[in-house]
Structure formats: C-alpha cells, structure tokens
C-alpha cells in the first residue's frame, strides 16, 4: 500500500519562531517517514497583506532553508515554492467560481485580519482560504497538519471539494477530501509578553517571541525580560499562572524532558534560577538548526536544486489534478 500524502505550508512573512517550530514543523519532522510529504512555502498567500517586494524572494528562500535546517528529510518529502507551480493560482480561480461568497465572508480569520488591516483589505485576503484549498486539493492530500487556527480553513477545503465533486464529478469524484492531522501533544507556545496569547509572527513586539535565527545574546535577553510572576516555586497547569506554564512547557520541549521531570526539577525554583536554565536550553536546541541553516544558505546551488526537484515532483501531481478538474468542468484541453 502506498503512503498517505501530507501537504502543509508556511507563509514567508517574518521569521519562523519557536511557536512555528515546536507547534508545527517539529511534528512534520517526527511523522515524516510515515507519509509522502509535500511542504511548500506559500508565497502567494504572503501578498494578501501589504508586502515588501524587495524581501519577498529572500524571505521565501529563508523558509525553505529552515525546513531543511529543522530536519525535513528529502527521502520523505518534497520542498517547493507555491508560486513556482502555476496550477495553484489556476485552480484557485476555478474554485473561486464555485465557492459561495458568504462562505468566505464568514471565515473567522478573515474577519479578524480585516479588522487588523483596516483600510488595507484586498480581495486576496477574502480569497485566501480558496487558494489554500487549491494548495491542498491539487495534491489529493490525505492529511493536513494544522493548528487550531487553521481548522476552519480545512473544513472549508472539504466543503469546496464536496461541492465540486457534487456539481461536476458526481459519478467519480475528482477531488479527495483531506483530513486534519492533529498530534496528541500539540504544543501551543505562548507569547513571552503575555502567557494567554499565542506566540505570533504578527505581534509587533519582537520581545514576544524567540525566532529560530535569534543569536544566543538575543535569546538570553528575551528570556531575561520575559513576563513572569511573583510566586516562587514553578508549576504547570495553574490557570492563574499562564506565563509559568508556558515557560515550563518551553523548557520541557527544548530540553527533550518529560513533564514529570521538569515539574520535579522546578517545583522549588525561583525565576532567577530558572531563566538562565531556560535560556541555555533554547540556545542549545537552536544551535544545530542554525548551523544547518547557514550551511544551506551558503550553498545556494544546493538549495536551488532541492527546490527544482520539489517543483518538478509537485508539478507532476498538481498538473494532473488540474487537468481532471478542467475536464470535469467542461473545458477543452489544449
Ligand atoms: N494558512 C496557513 C497558515 O497561515 C498557511 C497555508 C497556506 C497552508 N496553504 C496551506 C497550510 C495549505 C496547510 C496547507 O498557517
């Protein structure tokens, strides 16, 4: 039996941080040998908010290199850039024309981003979930690793696929319905300035997150200044102490320790003792990723060959699906 296919993507906006790594990419890496994986850098999604043309390409390569640096293994995965495979844009258009407008207007993330972007809401922001549906459906993905915030987009993807199959491919469905891939230990990494908010690329404060490419000095400084509380003795799962829970969780994940071991180790500690330990754990965990990242970035022709191969493999599958979709919709094919 062939392996199930997984597809996921990250936008090339801002730097990847510990939340992206511990909550998402690390899980992709752990599960990668079980699946046939496609990981893309979704640079078409990146322009749904105002973007900087001078850095778009380099930001895109940075994410691709970080995939490799985090341990994505080319024996199990393809890495490619969304805009290099033109079928994404094309399928998005075709799916646009079967997606009811109110489905998009009702999406939680659209409503939230629309408020944030104020005057700057373009049609692409509304259409973002249709492009994401195209990303997934083109590859006939079985599983999509998603966090809580992307679940609604995956449901929409299934709704669109169902509607397409119902309208145009009733006898033999063309599009596969993807399932979310949710790991049991889905780590939710919270902001360093507010333990009740997710660590996020879009938080204006750099102090709120640790980026994968932060220097040891930056990491130490951020941890020194991060929000804590006045209680001595550090514990997990106290709803009154969200920062404490978050920092212990980080310490556990970065050090590869179990919750029990960390709970025991830290139960009597004060912040002054704990923070340097956490900073060391973060620096140490990120060092191999950073080393690999710079090795990849300094070998541009290697990175380009990885992306070329990824693109070729991706295109093969994507173009086949696109052809089937166009046929089902009644297009003449060249
Ligand atoms: N919307 C996703 C996010 O912000 C990124 C994304 C785009 C994606 N296309 C995708 C994720 C396809 C999974 C599958 O995280």
CSV table of N, CA and C and ligand atoms in Angstrom, one decimal, residues 7-11 13 20 28 38 40-43 45 82 88 109 113 128-129 131-137 141 143-147 149-150 153-154 157 198 201, ligand 1:
chain,number,residue,atom,x,y,z
A,7,UNK,N,0.2,17.4,3.0
A,7,UNK,CA,0.7,18.7,2.5
A,7,UNK,C,0.5,19.7,3.6
A,8,UNK,N,1.5,20.6,3.7
A,8,UNK,CA,1.4,21.8,4.5
A,8,UNK,C,2.3,22.9,4.0
A,9,UNK,N,2.0,24.1,4.6
A,9,UNK,CA,2.8,25.2,4.1
A,9,UNK,C,2.9,26.3,5.1
A,10,UNK,N,3.9,27.1,5.0
A,10,UNK,CA,4.1,28.3,5.8
A,10,UNK,C,4.3,29.5,5.0
A,11,UNK,N,3.8,30.6,5.4
A,11,UNK,CA,4.0,31.9,4.7
A,11,UNK,C,5.3,32.5,4.9
A,13,UNK,N,6.4,35.2,5.7
A,13,UNK,CA,6.3,36.6,6.3
A,13,UNK,C,6.9,36.5,7.6
A,20,UNK,N,6.2,28.3,15.8
A,20,UNK,CA,6.1,27.6,14.5
A,20,UNK,C,6.9,26.2,14.5
A,28,UNK,N,6.0,17.8,11.8
A,28,UNK,CA,6.1,17.3,10.5
A,28,UNK,C,7.3,16.4,10.4
A,38,UNK,N,4.6,16.8,1.1
A,38,UNK,CA,4.8,18.0,0.3
A,38,UNK,C,4.7,19.2,1.2
A,40,UNK,N,5.3,23.2,1.3
A,40,UNK,CA,5.5,24.4,0.4
A,40,UNK,C,5.7,25.7,1.2
A,41,UNK,N,6.3,26.6,0.5
A,41,UNK,CA,6.4,28.0,1.1
A,41,UNK,C,5.3,28.8,0.3
A,42,UNK,N,4.3,29.2,1.1
A,42,UNK,CA,3.1,29.8,0.4
A,42,UNK,C,3.3,31.3,0.1
A,43,UNK,N,4.1,31.6,-0.9
A,43,UNK,CA,4.4,33.0,-1.2
A,43,UNK,C,3.3,33.7,-1.9
A,45,UNK,N,0.2,33.4,-0.8
A,45,UNK,CA,-0.6,33.9,0.4
A,45,UNK,C,0.1,35.1,1.0
A,82,UNK,N,5.3,27.7,-3.7
A,82,UNK,CA,3.9,27.7,-4.2
A,82,UNK,C,3.9,28.5,-5.6
A,88,UNK,N,-1.4,26.3,-8.8
A,88,UNK,CA,-2.1,26.8,-7.6
A,88,UNK,C,-3.0,28.0,-7.9
A,109,UNK,N,-10.9,33.9,10.5
A,109,UNK,CA,-9.6,34.6,10.3
A,109,UNK,C,-9.7,35.8,9.4
A,113,UNK,N,-8.5,39.4,10.5
A,113,UNK,CA,-7.5,40.1,9.8
A,113,UNK,C,-8.0,41.4,9.1
A,128,UNK,N,-8.2,34.2,0.4
A,128,UNK,CA,-7.1,33.4,0.9
A,128,UNK,C,-7.4,31.9,1.2
A,129,UNK,N,-8.6,31.6,1.7
A,129,UNK,CA,-8.9,30.2,2.0
A,129,UNK,C,-9.2,29.4,0.7
A,131,UNK,N,-7.4,29.8,-2.1
A,131,UNK,CA,-6.1,29.5,-2.5
A,131,UNK,C,-5.5,28.3,-1.7
A,132,UNK,N,-5.8,28.4,-0.4
A,132,UNK,CA,-5.3,27.3,0.5
A,132,UNK,C,-6.0,26.0,0.1
A,133,UNK,N,-7.3,26.1,-0.2
A,133,UNK,CA,-8.0,24.8,-0.6
A,133,UNK,C,-7.3,24.3,-1.9
A,134,UNK,N,-7.0,25.2,-2.8
A,134,UNK,CA,-6.3,24.7,-4.0
A,134,UNK,C,-5.0,24.1,-3.7
A,135,UNK,N,-4.2,24.7,-2.8
A,135,UNK,CA,-2.9,24.1,-2.4
A,135,UNK,C,-3.1,22.6,-2.0
A,136,UNK,N,-4.1,22.4,-1.2
A,136,UNK,CA,-4.3,21.1,-0.6
A,136,UNK,C,-4.9,20.1,-1.6
A,137,UNK,N,-6.0,20.6,-2.4
A,137,UNK,CA,-6.7,19.7,-3.2
A,137,UNK,C,-5.9,19.2,-4.5
A,141,UNK,N,-4.3,15.5,-1.1
A,141,UNK,CA,-3.7,15.2,0.2
A,141,UNK,C,-4.7,14.4,1.1
A,143,UNK,N,-3.9,14.0,4.4
A,143,UNK,CA,-3.8,14.6,5.7
A,143,UNK,C,-3.1,16.0,5.6
A,144,UNK,N,-3.6,16.9,6.4
A,144,UNK,CA,-3.0,18.3,6.5
A,144,UNK,C,-2.8,18.6,8.0
A,145,UNK,N,-1.5,18.7,8.4
A,145,UNK,CA,-1.2,19.1,9.8
A,145,UNK,C,-1.6,20.5,10.0
A,146,UNK,N,-2.5,20.7,10.9
A,146,UNK,CA,-3.0,22.1,11.1
A,146,UNK,C,-3.1,22.4,12.6
A,147,UNK,N,-2.9,23.6,12.9
A,147,UNK,CA,-3.2,24.1,14.3
A,147,UNK,C,-4.7,24.5,14.4
A,149,UNK,N,-6.0,27.2,14.7
A,149,UNK,CA,-6.5,28.4,14.0
A,149,UNK,C,-6.7,28.1,12.5
A,150,UNK,N,-6.2,27.0,12.0
A,150,UNK,CA,-6.4,26.7,10.6
A,150,UNK,C,-7.5,25.6,10.3
A,153,UNK,N,-10.3,26.6,8.0
A,153,UNK,CA,-9.9,26.6,6.6
A,153,UNK,C,-9.9,25.2,6.0
A,154,UNK,N,-9.5,24.2,6.8
A,154,UNK,CA,-9.5,22.9,6.3
A,154,UNK,C,-11.0,22.4,6.1
A,157,UNK,N,-12.1,23.7,2.9
A,157,UNK,CA,-11.5,23.0,1.8
A,157,UNK,C,-12.3,21.7,1.5
A,198,UNK,N,-1.1,33.5,21.8
A,198,UNK,CA,-0.2,32.6,21.1
A,198,UNK,C,1.1,33.4,20.7
A,201,UNK,N,3.9,35.6,14.7
A,201,UNK,CA,4.8,36.5,13.8
A,201,UNK,C,4.3,37.9,13.7
B,1,LIG,N1,-3.0,29.3,6.1
B,1,LIG,C1,-1.8,28.6,6.6
B,1,LIG,C2,-1.3,29.3,7.8
B,1,LIG,O1,-1.4,30.5,8.0
B,1,LIG,C3,-0.8,28.5,5.5
B,1,LIG,C4,-1.2,27.6,4.4
B,1,LIG,C5,-1.4,28.0,3.1
B,1,LIG,C6,-1.4,26.2,4.5
B,1,LIG,N2,-1.7,27.0,2.4
B,1,LIG,C7,-1.7,25.9,3.1
B,1,LIG,C8,-1.3,25.3,5.5
B,1,LIG,C9,-2.0,24.5,2.9
B,1,LIG,C10,-1.6,24.0,5.2
B,1,LIG,C11,-2.0,23.6,3.9
B,1,LIG,O2,-0.8,28.6,8.7
